[in-house]
XYZ file of C-alpha atoms in Angstrom:
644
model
C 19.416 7.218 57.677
C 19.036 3.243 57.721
C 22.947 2.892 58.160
C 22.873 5.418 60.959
C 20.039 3.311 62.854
C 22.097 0.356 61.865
C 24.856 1.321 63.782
C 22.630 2.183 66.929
C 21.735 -1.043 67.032
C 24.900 -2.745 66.674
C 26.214 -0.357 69.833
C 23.095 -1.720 71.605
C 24.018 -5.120 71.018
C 27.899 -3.752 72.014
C 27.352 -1.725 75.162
C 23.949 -2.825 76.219
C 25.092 -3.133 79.894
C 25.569 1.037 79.473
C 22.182 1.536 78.086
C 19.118 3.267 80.496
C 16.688 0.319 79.457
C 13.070 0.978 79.619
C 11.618 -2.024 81.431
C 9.536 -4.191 78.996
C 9.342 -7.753 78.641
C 8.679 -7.687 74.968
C 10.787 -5.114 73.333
C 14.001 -2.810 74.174
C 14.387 0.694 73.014
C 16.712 3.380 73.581
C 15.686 6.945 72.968
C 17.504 8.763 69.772
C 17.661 10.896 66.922
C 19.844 10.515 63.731
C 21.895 13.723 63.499
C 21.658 13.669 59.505
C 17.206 13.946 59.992
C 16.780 17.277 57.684
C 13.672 18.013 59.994
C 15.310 18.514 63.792
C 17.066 21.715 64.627
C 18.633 22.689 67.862
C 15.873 24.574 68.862
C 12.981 21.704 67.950
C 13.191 20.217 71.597
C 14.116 17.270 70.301
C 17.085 16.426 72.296
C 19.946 14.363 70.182
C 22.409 11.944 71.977
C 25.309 10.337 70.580
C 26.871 9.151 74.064
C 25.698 6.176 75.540
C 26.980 7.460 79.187
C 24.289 10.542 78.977
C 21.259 10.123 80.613
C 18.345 10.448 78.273
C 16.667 13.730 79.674
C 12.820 14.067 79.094
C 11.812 17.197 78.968
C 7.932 17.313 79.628
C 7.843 20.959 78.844
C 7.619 20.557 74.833
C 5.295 20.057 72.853
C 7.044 17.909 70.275
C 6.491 14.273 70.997
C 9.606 11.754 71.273
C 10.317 9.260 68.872
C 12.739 5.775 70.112
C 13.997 3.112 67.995
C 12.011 -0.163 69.676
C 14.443 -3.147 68.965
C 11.232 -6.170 68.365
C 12.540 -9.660 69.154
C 9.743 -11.351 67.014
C 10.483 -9.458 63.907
C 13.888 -9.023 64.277
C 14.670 -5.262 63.687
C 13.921 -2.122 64.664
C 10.488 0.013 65.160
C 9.978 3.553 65.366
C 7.587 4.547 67.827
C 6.853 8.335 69.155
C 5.637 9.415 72.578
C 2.799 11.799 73.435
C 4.565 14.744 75.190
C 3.676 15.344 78.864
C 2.639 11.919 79.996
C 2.176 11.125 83.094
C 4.241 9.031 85.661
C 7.387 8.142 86.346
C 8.567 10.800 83.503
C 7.914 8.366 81.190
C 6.150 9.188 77.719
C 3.558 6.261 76.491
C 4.887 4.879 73.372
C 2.956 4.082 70.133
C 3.543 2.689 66.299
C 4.248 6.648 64.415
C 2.652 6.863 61.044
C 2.974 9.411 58.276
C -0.151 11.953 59.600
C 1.868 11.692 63.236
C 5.096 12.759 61.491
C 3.202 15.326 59.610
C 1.730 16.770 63.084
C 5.333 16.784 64.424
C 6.733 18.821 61.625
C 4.278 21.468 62.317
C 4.480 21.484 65.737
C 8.263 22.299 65.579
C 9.685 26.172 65.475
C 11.581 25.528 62.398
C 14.153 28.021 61.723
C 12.872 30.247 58.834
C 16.277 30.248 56.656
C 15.919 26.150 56.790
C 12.117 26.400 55.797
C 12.524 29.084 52.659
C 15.844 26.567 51.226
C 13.911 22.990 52.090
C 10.618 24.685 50.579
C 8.334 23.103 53.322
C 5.030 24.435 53.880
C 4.762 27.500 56.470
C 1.521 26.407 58.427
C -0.033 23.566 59.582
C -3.060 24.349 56.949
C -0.950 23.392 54.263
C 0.379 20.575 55.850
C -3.052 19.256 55.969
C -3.671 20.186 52.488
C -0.847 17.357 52.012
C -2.302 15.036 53.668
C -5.763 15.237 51.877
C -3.816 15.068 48.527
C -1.884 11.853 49.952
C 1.670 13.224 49.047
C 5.088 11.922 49.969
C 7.556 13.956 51.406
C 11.288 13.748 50.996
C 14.194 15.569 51.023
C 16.302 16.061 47.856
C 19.590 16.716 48.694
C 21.872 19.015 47.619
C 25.307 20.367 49.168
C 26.130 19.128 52.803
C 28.747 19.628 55.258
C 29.369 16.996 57.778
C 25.467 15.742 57.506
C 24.315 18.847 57.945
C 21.304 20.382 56.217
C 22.439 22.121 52.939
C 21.514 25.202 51.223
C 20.528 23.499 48.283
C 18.089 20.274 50.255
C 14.785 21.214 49.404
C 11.413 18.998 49.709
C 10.370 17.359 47.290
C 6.505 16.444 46.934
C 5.150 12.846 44.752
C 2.135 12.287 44.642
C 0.392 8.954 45.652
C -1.107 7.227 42.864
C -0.344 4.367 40.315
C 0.826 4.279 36.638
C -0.597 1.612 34.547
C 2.632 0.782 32.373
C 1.662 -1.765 29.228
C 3.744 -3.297 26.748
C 2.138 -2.670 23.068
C 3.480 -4.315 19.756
C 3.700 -1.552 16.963
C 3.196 -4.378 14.379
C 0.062 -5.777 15.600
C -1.270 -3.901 18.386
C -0.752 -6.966 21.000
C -0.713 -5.586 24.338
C 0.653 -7.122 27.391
C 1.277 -6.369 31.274
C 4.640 -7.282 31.148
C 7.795 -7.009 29.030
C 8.686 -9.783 26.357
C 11.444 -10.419 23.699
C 9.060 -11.099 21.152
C 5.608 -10.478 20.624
C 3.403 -13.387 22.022
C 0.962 -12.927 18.781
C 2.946 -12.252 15.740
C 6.394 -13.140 17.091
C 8.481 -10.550 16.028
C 11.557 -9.596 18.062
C 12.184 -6.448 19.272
C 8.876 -4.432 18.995
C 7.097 -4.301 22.261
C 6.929 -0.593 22.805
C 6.342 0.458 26.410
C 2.913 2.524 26.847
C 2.357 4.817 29.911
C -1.293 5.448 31.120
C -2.869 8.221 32.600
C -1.981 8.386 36.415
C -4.748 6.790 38.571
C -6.659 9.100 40.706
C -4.999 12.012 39.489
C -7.452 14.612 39.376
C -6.325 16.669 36.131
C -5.788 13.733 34.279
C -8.808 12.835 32.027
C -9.320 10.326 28.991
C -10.670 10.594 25.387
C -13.721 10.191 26.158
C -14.367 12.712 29.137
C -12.603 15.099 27.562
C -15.309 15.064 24.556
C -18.027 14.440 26.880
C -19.020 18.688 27.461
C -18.390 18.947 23.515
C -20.796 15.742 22.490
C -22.930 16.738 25.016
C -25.011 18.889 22.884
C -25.059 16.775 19.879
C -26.951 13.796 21.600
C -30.294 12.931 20.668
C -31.083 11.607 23.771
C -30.591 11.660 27.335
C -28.138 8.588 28.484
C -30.591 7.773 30.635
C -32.755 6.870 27.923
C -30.162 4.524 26.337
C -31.253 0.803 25.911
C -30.043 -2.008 23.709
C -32.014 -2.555 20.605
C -33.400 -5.586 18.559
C -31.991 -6.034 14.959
C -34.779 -5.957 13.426
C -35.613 -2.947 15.079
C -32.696 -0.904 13.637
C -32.945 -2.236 10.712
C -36.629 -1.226 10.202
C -37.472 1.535 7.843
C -33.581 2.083 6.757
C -32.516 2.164 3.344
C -29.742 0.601 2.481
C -29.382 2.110 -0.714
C -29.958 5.538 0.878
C -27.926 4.821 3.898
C -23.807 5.664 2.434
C -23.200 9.493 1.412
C -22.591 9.230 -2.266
C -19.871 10.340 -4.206
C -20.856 11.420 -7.746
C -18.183 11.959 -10.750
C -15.748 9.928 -11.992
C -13.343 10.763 -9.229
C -15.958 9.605 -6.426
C -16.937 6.175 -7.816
C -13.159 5.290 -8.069
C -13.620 6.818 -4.257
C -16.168 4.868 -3.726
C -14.783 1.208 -5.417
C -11.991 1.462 -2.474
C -14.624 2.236 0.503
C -17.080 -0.379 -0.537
C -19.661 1.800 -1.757
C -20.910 5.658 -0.107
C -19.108 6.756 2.642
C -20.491 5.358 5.905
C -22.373 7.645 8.612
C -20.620 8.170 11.608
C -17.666 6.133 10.142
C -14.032 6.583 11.358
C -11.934 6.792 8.250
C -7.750 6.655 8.336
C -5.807 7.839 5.443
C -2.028 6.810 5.399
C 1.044 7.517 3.298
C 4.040 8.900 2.658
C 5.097 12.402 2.701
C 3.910 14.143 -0.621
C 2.124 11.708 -2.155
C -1.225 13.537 -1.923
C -3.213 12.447 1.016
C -4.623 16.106 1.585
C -5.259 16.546 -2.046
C -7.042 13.591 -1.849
C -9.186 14.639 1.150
C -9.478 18.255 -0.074
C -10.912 16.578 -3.554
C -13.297 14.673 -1.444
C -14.463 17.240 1.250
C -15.537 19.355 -2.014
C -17.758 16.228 -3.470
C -19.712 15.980 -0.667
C -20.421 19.616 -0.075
C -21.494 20.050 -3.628
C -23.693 16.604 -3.662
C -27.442 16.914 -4.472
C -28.530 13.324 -3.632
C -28.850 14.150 -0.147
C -31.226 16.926 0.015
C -29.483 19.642 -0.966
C -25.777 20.740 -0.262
C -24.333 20.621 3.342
C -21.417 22.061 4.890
C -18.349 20.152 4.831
C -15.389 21.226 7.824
C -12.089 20.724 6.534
C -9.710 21.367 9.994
C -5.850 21.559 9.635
C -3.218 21.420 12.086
C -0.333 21.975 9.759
C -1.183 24.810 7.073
C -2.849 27.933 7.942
C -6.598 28.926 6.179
C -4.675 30.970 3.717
C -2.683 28.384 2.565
C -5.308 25.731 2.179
C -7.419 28.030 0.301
C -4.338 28.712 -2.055
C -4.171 25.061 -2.971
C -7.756 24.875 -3.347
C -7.607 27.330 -5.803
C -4.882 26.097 -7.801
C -7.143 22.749 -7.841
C -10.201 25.079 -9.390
C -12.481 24.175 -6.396
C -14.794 26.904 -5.253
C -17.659 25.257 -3.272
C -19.378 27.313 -1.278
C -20.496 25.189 1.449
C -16.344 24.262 2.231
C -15.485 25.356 5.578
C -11.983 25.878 6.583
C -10.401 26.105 10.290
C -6.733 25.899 11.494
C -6.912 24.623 15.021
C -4.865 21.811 16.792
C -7.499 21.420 19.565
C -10.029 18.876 19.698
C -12.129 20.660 22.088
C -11.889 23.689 20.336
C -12.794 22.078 17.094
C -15.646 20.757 17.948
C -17.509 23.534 19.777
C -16.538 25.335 16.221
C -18.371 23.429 14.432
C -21.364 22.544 16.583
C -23.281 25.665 14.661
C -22.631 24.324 11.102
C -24.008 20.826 12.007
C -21.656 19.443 9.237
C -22.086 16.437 6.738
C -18.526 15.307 7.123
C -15.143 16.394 8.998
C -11.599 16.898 7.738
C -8.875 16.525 10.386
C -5.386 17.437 8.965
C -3.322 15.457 10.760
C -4.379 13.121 13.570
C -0.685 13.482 15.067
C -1.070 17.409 15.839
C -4.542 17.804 17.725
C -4.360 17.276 20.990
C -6.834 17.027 24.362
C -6.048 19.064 27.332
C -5.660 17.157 30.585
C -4.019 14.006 28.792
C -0.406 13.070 29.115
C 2.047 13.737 26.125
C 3.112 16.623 23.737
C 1.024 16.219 20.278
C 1.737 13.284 18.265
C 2.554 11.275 21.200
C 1.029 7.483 21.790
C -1.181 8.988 24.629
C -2.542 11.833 23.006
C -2.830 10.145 19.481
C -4.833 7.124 21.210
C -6.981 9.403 23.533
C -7.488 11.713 20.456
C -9.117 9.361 17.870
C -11.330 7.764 20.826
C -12.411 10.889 21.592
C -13.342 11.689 17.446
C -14.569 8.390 17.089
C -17.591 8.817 20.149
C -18.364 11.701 18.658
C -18.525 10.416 14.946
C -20.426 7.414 16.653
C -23.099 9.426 18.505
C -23.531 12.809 15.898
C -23.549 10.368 12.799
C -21.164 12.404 11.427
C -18.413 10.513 9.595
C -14.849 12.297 10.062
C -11.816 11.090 7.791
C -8.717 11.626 9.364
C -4.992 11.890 7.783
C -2.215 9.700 9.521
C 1.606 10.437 8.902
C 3.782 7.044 8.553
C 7.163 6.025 9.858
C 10.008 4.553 8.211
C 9.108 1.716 7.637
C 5.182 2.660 5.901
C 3.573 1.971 8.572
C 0.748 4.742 10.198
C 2.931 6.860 12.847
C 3.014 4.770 16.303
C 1.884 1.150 17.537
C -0.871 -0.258 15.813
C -3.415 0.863 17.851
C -4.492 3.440 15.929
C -5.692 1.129 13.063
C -7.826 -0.857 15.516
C -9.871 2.076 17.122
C -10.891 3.556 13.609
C -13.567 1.474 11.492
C -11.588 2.364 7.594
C -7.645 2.257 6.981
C -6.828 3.604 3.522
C -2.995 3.436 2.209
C -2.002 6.028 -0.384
C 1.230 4.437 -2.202
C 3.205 5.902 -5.453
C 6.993 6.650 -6.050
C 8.847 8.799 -6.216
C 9.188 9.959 -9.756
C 6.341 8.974 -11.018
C 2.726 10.899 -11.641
C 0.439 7.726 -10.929
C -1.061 6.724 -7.300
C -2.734 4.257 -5.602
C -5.265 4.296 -2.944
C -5.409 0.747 -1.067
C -7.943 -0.580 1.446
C -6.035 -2.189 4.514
C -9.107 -2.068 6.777
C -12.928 -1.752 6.060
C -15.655 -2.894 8.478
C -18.079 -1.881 5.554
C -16.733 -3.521 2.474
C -14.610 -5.422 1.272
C -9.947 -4.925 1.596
C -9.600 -6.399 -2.060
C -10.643 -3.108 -3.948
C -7.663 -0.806 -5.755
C -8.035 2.326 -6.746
C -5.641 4.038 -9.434
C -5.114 7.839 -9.909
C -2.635 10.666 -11.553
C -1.427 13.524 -9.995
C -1.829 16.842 -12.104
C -2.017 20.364 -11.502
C -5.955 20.355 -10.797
C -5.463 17.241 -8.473
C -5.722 13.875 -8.509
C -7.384 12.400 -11.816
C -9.114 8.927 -12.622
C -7.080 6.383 -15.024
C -9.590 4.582 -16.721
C -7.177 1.833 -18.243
C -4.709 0.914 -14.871
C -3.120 -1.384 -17.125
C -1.564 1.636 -19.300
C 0.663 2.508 -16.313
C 2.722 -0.865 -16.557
C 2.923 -1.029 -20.452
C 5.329 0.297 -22.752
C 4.884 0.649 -26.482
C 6.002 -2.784 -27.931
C 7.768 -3.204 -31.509
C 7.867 -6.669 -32.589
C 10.499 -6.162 -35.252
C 12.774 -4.564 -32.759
C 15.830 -7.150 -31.532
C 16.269 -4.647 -28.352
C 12.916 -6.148 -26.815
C 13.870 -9.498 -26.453
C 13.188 -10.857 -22.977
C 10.339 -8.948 -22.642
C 6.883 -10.482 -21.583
C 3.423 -9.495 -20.756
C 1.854 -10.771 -17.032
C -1.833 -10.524 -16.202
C -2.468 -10.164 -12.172
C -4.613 -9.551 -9.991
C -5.180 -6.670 -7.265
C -7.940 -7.008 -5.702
C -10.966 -7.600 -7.664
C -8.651 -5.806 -10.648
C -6.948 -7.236 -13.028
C -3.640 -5.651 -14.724
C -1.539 -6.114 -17.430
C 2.553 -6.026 -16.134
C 5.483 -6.177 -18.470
C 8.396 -8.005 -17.052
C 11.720 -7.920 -18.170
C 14.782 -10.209 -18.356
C 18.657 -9.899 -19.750
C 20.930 -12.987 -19.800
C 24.403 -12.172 -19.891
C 27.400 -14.008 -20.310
C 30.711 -13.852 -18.917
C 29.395 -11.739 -16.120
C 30.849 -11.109 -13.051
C 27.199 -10.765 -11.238
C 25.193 -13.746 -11.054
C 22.092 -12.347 -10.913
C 20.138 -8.961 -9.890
C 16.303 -9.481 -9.220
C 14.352 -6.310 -8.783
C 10.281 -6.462 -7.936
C 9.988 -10.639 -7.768
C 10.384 -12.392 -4.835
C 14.268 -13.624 -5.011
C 13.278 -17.710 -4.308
C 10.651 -17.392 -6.773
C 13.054 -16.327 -9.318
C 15.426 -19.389 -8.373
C 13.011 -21.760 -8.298
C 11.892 -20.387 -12.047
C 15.699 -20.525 -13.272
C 16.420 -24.023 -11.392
C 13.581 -25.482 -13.643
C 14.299 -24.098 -16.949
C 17.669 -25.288 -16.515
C 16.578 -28.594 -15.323
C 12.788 -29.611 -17.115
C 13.745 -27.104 -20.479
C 16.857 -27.811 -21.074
C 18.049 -24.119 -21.063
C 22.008 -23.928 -20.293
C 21.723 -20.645 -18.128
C 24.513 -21.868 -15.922
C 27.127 -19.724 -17.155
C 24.717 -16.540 -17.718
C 24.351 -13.577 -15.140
C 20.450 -13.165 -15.198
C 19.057 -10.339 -14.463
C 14.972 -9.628 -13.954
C 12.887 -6.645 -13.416
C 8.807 -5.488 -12.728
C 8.085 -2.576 -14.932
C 6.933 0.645 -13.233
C 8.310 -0.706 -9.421
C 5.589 -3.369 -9.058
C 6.038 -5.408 -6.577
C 4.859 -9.089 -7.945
C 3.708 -11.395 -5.034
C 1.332 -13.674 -6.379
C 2.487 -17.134 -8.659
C 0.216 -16.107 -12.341
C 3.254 -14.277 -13.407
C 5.573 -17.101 -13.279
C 5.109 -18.022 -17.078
C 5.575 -15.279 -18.144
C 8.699 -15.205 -15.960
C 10.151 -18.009 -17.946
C 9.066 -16.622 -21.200
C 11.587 -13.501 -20.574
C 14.324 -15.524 -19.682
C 14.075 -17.589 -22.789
C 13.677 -14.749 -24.924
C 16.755 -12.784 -23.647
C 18.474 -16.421 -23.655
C 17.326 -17.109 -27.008
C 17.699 -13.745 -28.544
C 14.081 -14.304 -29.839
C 11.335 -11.368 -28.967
C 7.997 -12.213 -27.984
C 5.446 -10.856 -30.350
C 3.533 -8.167 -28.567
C 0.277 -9.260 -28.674
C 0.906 -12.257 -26.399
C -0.085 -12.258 -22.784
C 0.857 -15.124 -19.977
C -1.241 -16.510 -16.985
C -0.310 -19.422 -15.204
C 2.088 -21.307 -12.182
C 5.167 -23.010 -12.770
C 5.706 -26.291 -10.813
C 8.860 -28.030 -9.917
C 8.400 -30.463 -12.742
C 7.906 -28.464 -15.165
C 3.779 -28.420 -15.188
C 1.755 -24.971 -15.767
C -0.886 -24.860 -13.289
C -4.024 -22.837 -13.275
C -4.242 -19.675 -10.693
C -7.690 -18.091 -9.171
C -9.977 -16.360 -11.214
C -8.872 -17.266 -14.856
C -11.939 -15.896 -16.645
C -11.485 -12.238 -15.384
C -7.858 -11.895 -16.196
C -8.158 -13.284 -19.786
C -11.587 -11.175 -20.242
C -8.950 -8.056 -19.680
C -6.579 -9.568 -21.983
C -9.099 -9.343 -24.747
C -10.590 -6.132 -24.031
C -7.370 -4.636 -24.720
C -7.276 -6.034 -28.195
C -4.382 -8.859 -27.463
C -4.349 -11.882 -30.210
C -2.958 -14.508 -27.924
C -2.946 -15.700 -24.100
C -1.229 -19.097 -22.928
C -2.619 -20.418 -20.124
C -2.560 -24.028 -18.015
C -3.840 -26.834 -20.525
C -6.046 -27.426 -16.891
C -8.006 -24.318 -17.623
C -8.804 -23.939 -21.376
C -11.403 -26.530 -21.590
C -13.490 -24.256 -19.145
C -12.759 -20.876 -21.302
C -12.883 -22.532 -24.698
C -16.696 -21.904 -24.958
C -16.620 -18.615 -23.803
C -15.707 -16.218 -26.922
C -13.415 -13.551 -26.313
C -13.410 -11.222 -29.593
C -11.452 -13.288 -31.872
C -8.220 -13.670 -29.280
C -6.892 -16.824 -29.594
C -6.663 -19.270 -26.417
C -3.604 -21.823 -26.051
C -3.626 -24.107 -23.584
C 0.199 -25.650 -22.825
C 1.061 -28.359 -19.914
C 4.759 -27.583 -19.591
C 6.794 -25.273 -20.214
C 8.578 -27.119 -23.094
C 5.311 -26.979 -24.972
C 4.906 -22.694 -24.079
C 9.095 -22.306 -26.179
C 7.679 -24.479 -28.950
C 4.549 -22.418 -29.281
C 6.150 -19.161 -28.768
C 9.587 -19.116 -29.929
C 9.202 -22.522 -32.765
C 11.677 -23.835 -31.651
């Protein structure tokens, strides 16, 4: 349509002498319609020119008002104006600026043939028209097959509606959020992970949040009117509460190892996230834990416990329930996917805690997305977390992860809820561990250790059996093996690590569960400080059980491996390591020394090197007859070892 106008004008400017000019000192127009306008018929009234020799006949009879093409001098183009119909004088309509409700009055006022109306799918009556209006809708035409310009059988209107999108930009590493596209992200400046985030429409009336979607179901549960709401002093919450009393306890051996990782009970009206890959046990662990609470005492009495799932059916839940021998009677179970739904179902039961099984297939009505979208997963743990929040109840929710380990989706997530629990193991192995990443109510340095049987997940009582092998000293196949003490948390563990020198290898070297630089720097300084000639040797190094050894107090015993491969020399088995290896040479002392060789003597080891720095400070301490040596470099830890 604009190049058609176009080309008006440039005739204008052509043939103007030709042209029946209205007289007006401040504009010329010329009176015509584009022949390709999906809205004029034959029969509208609207008379359509394409001479410039015809006189421009005004017929005062119709209704429909004219529209002219006003060429403006100041802003240099074209404006569309339309003329009432039946003006007086001169036969000359009265010209005004059009706007989209004038246009929308013309359309109705025109006998539009019935055959266009049914294929172009505009509305019948002027009601409707008005309806469009109110709404604030665009109208267009989308076209489909056309002959010469003309109106197809396959053009039919096309409605938008009026209203902005808030787009964002989110990082899916650390939840940074930004108006506006970048390369990188502005806060932890990795490339390539600003995710783009659609909102819910503005002013779109069927479009609601978290929050007002919960608002009918919380409605009930509120103490108090929100009228009634006011901001508190400190010391007026805090009076009269028990700390002690506050958590929800979990009792047996399975629930304090529970309860090491959350920092204590579980919270009231906390938001807890459990993550992990598939199969590893997350709804074991949840179904193991939904059956503590509803069987505690401590509380008053038993309460009922709601255990939803969006994945299994009731049936199946309670098969695996009773292959795990539990058969609490205060477990409820429900297979729903709606949040709504779910919690008018349990509004009756007033439960002590709630199960959702998994956060990425509920989903609210009214908000954008399919289930397990970034929309719906956001909106849906906002909405669970005001109602945790103002019911007290706390709800523990199970998160699937991506690829790469991470919980399903940008960060987000991770932020609204107050608890983020990791649940790591491999593949082929029995054992599992349950890490705190997040915890508003304790403390992230807590690690707790579990095996998978057939009645569940069960306690391990020494974590430090998991990484060690039986050891025999008079056995030349165990050379180059050496026993690390590290930390996890506020745990301590015992790690074997191993090491093969080979020579005449065609690999160099193959390092599996230690940082790769640590292990050069390690090798550059035996070679250099101890003399070792490992430059012709393919070395080869390896974490016991698929550790993954990040911190520095297992590079002694590092170094010991390597020289005992090199050497051909095993290491006694009832020697531990602790300690850092400088570039000269030097053993340095790491955090937390007393704890790691109090675990080295409770499991009945004779001898621990450490840093000559630390043993003056453990000396007077006693540890059950074990043996302390204290060594500066690591010439003096192959002299006291190996006697060489």
């Amino acid at each position: 349509m604009q190049t058609t106008a176009m080309k008006v004008v440039r005739s204008f400017y052509t043939y103007k002498s030709r042209f029946l000019l209205k007289p007006n000192p401040i504009s010329l127009s010329r009176h015509f319609h584009l022949t390709t306008s999906p809205f004029l018929s034959k029969e509208s009234g609207l008379a359509v020119h394409s001479s410039a020799n015809d006189p421009i006949p005004i017929d005062s009879t119709k209704k429909a008002p004219l529209v002219w093409s006003v060429f403006d001098p100041i802003s240099d183009g074209t404006v569309a104006q339309s003329g009432a119909s039946g003006s007086a004088g001169n036969g000359e309509s009265e010209l005004r600026l059009s706007s989209f409700d004038e246009e929308v009055d013309g359309l109705a006022g025109e006998n539009l043939i019935k055959r266009e109306k049914s294929q172009m799918g505009l509305p019948s009556n002027r009601n409707e028209i008005e309806d469009l209006k109110k709404e604030k809708r665009y109208v267009g035409v989308k076209k489909g097959s056309s002959v010469n310009g003309a109106v197809g059988s396959g053009d039919r209107a096309v409605y938008r509606t009026k209203g902005k999108s808030k787009t964002s930009w989110v990082c899916e590493i650390c939840g940074f959020t930004s108006g506006q596209w970048w390369g990188s992200c502005r806060s932890c400046n990795e490339v390539g992970t600003m995710k783009q985030f659609f909102e819910a429409k503005i002013g779109s009336g069927n479009k609601v949040s978290g929050i007002e979607a919960s608002e009918n179901a919380v409605r009930s549960w509120m103490p108090q009117k929100p009228g009634e709401l006011r901001p508190l002093r400190l010391t007026d919450v805090n009076r009269g509460m028990n700390m002690l009393n506050w958590r929800i306890p979990l009792s047996g051996l399975f629930g304090s190892e529970v309860e090491r990782v959350l920092g204590g009970g579980l919270v009231p009206g906390s938001l807890v996230l459990v993550g992990g890959d598939p199969g590893v046990g997350k709804s074991t662990l949840l179904l193991q834990i939904a059956a503590i609470i509803a069987d505690s005492e401590d509380l008053g009495g038993s309460a009922p416990v709601v255990y939803v799932s969006g994945e299994e059916s009731v049936e199946q839940i309670g098969n695996r329930a009773d292959r795990m021998e539990i058969g609490t009677e205060e477990l409820y179970l429900y297979s729903s996917t709606d949040i709504e739904d779910i919690l008018g179902k349990i509004h009756h039961l007033s439960p002590r805690a709630l199960i959702i099984d998994s956060i990425q297939t509920v989903y609210l009505k009214g908000v954008a997305g399919s289930a397990g979208g970034l929309s719906q997963v956001k909106e849906c743990t906002s909405a669970l977390l005001r109602f945790a929040k103002t019911t007290n109840i706390p709800i523990l929710l199970i998160g699937h992860v991506n690829k790469s380990g991470d919980i399903a989706g940008p960060r987000v997530l991770e932020h609204i809820v107050d608890v983020v629990l990791y649940m790591e193991g491999e593949k082929y192995s029995s054992h599992r561990l349950l890490r705190p990443v997040k915890n508003r109510f304790g403390s992230t340095d807590e690690l707790g250790v579990f095996e998978m049987s057939q009645l569940g997940l069960a306690v391990v009582s020494n974590p430090s059996e998991i990484f060690l092998t039986e050891q025999h000293s008079d056995s030349d196949f165990l050379a180059g093996l050496a026993v690390a003490v590290i930390m996890d948390g506020s745990r301590s563990f015992l790690i074997e690590i191993q090491a093969l020198c080979v020579s005449g290898s065609s690999v160099s070297r193959h390092i599996n569960g230690i940082q790769s630089s640590r292990a050069d720097m390690i090798i550059s300084v035996l070679i250099k400080q101890a003399g070792l000639m490992l430059q012709e040797n393919a070395i080869f190094l390896n974490v016991v059980s698929g550790v993954m050894l990040t911190e520095t107090a297992g590079d002694v015993a590092i170094a010991a491996a390597i020289c005992s491969s090199f050497l051909e020399f095993p290491i006694p088995n009832n020697i531990a390591f602790i300690g850092e290896i400088g570039l000269g040479g030097e053993l340095r002392a790491v955090p937390r020394m007393e704890k790691r060789v109090h675990t080295v003597a409770k499991l009945g080891y004779k001898m621990c090197v450490i840093p000559k720095s630390a043993e003056k400070s453990l000396a007077n301490l006693g540890f059950q007859g074990m043996k302390i040596v204290g060594c500066k470099n690591l010439k003096e830890v192959i002299n006291t070892v190996f006697k060489a």
